[in-house]
XYZ file of C-alpha atoms in Angstrom:
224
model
C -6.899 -7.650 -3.882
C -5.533 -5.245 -5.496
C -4.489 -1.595 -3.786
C -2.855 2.201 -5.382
C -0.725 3.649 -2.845
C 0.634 6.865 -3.871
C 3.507 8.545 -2.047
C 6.078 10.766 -3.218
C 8.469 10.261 0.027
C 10.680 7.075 -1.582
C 11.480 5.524 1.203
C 7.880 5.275 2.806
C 6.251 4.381 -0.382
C 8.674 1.201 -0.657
C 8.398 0.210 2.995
C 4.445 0.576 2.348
C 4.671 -1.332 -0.616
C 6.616 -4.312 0.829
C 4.849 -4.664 3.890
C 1.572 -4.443 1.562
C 2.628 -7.453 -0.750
C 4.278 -9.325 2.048
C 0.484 -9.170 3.491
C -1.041 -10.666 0.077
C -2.164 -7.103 -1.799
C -1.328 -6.974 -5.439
C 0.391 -3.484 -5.154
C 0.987 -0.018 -7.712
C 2.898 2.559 -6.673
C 2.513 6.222 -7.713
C 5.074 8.885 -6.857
C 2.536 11.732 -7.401
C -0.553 12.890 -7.661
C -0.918 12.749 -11.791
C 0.568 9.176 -11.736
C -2.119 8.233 -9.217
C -4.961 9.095 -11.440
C -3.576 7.647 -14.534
C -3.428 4.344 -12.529
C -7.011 4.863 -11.210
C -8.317 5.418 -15.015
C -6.348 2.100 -16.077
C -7.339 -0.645 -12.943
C -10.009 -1.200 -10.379
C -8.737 -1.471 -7.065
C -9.900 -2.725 -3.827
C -8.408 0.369 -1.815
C -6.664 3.659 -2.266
C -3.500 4.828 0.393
C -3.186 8.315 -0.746
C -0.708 10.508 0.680
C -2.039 14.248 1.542
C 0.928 16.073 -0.108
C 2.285 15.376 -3.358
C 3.320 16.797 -6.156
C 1.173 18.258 -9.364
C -2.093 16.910 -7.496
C -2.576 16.577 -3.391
C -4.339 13.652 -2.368
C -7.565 15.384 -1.155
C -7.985 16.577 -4.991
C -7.309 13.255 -5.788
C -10.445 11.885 -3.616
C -12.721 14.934 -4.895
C -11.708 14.284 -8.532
C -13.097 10.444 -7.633
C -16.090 11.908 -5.869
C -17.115 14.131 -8.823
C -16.994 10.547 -10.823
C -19.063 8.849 -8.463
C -16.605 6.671 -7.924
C -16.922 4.986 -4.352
C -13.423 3.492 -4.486
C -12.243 3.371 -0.078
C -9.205 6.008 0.071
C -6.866 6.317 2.866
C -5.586 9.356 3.284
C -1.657 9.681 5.256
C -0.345 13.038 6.296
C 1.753 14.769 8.740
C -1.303 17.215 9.771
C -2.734 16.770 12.456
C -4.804 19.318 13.710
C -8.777 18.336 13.900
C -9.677 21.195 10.776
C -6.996 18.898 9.050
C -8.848 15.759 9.387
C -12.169 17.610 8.922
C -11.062 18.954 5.594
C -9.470 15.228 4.472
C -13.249 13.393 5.442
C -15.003 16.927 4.158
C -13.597 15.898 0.956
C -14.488 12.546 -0.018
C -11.679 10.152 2.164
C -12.954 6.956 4.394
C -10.213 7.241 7.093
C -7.011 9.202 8.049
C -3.736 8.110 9.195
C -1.310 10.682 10.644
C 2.510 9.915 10.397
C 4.683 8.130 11.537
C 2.228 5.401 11.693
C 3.016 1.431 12.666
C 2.498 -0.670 10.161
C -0.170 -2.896 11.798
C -2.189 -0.087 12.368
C -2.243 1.025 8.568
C -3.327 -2.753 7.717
C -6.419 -2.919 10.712
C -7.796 0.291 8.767
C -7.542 -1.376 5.261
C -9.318 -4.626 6.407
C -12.305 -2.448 8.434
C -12.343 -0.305 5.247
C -12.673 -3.269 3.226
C -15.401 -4.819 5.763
C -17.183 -1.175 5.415
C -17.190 -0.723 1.549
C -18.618 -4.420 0.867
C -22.425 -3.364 0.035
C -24.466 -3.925 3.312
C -23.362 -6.929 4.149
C -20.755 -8.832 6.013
C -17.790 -8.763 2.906
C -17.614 -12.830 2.807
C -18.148 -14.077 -0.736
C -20.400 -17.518 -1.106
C -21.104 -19.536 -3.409
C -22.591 -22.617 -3.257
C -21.008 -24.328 0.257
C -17.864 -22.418 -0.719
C -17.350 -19.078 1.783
C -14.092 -16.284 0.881
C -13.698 -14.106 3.768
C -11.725 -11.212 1.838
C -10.347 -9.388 4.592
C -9.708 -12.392 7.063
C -8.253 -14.017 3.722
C -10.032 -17.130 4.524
C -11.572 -20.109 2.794
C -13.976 -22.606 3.951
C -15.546 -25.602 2.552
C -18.945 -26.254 5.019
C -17.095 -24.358 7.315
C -13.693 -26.536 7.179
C -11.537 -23.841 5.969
C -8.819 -24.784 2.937
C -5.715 -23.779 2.996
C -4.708 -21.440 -0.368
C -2.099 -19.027 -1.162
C -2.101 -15.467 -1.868
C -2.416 -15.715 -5.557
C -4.857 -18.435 -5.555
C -7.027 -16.880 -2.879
C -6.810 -13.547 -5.373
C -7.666 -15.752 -8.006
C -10.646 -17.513 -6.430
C -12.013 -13.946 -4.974
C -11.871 -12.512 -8.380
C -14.258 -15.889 -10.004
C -16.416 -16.172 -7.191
C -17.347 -12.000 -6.711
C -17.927 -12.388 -10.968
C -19.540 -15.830 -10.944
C -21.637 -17.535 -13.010
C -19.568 -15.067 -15.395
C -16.450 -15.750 -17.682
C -13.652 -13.975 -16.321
C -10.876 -13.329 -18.784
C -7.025 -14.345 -18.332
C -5.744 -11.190 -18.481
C -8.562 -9.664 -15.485
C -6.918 -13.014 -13.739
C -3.265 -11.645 -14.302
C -4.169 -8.144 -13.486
C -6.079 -9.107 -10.125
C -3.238 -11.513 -8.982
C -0.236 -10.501 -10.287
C 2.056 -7.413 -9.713
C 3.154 -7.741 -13.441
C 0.449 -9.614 -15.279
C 2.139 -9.964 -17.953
C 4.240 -12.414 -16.525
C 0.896 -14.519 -15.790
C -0.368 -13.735 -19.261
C 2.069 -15.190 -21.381
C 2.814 -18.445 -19.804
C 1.193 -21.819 -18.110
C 1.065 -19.897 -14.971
C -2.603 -19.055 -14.321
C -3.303 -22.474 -15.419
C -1.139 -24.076 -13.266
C -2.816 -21.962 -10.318
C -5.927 -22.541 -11.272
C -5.395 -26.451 -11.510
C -4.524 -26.656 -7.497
C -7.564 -24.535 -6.475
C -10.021 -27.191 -8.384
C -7.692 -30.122 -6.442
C -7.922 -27.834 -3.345
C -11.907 -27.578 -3.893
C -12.534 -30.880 -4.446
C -16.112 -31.908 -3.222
C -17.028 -28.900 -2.703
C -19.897 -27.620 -4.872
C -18.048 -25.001 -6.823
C -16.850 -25.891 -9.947
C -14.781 -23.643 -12.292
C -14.759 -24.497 -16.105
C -12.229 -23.458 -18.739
C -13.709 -21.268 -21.083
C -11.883 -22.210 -24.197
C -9.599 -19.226 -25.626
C -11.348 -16.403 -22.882
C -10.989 -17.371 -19.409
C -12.720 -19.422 -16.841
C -15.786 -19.401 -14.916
C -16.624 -20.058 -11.364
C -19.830 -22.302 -10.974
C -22.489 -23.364 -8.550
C -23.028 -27.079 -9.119
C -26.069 -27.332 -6.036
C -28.336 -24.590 -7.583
């Protein structure tokens, strides 16, 4: 779950980010408009929080320079202006939702989850496999409809096999999808480790995830 939020005001971006990662996102942070993009062109995110005004490229020619790619990527768009030709002009051009400032927090989270709900393809968003269900924006897990307790990073983890399953996901897509710095995840025991408590977690259930010697692992349905 991992989001782009790009503000140039320092303050708001860091109480954004915080409250963000304190809610279980994997967050970037871009101070401007040209940051934004290069972070766009180098990860796949879940969900873009772009603010209107910034410098060397406004968030509304952000979301038309994603547009023009085809890229279907959910952007929120924050700004001061809020006259209706403002908000017209902000949806005109290619943004899901608008959030005028100041904003409370819990607000800005209820519009990520229903544009999270909204952006998963016709359907209801919950990931299943076999008689395992991942309820991304309730971040929920259930075993025949017991749910299992995980944490953020495992739940990231487990989203990440089970969206790409019966296919090998590498270690360092892991890292990047649950970890802030993936690096840190990369060069160490620590995905292992994580990945170790979600099979004890999941036992009996009828996913499986194998080790894919020297590339990754793989998230498996042992009932079909």
């Amino acid at each position: 779950m991992r989001v782009l939020v790009a503000e140039d005001d320092e303050g708001l971006r860091s109480v954004i980010c915080r409250g963000l990662e304190e809610a279980g996102y994997v967050v970037d942070a871009a101070r401007n408009g040209s940051e934004a993009l290069a972070f766009l062109d180098a990860y796949s995110y879940e969900v873009a929080v772009l603010d209107w005004r910034m410098p060397y490229m406004s968030g509304v020619d952000l979301v038309e320079t994603l547009r023009r790619r085809k890229s279907a990527l959910p952007v929120l768009l924050l700004t001061a202006r809020d006259l209706p030709a403002d908000r017209v002009a902000g949806l005109d051009a290619g943004a899901d939702d608008y959030l005028v400032k100041p904003f409370d927090f819990g607000e800005l989270l209820a519009r990520l989850r229903a544009l999270r709900r909204r952006h998963a393809a016709g359907g209801s968003g919950v990931i299943e496999l076999g008689d395992v269900a991942l309820d991304p924006a309730g971040y929920e897990v259930t075993v025949g409809g017991r749910v299992v307790g995980l944490t953020k990073t495992e739940l990231r983890i487990l989203e990440l096999l089970m969206s790409r399953a019966p296919n090998v996901v590498s270690r360092s897509s892991i890292a990047i999808h649950a970890w802030q710095d993936e690096a840190d995840a990369v060069g160490s025991n620590t995905i292992d480790v994580h990945i170790g408590h979600l099979r004890s977690k999941l036992a009996g259930s009828s996913l499986r995830i194998d080790t894919v010697r020297g590339t990754g692992y793989r998230a498996m349905n042992t009932s079909a």
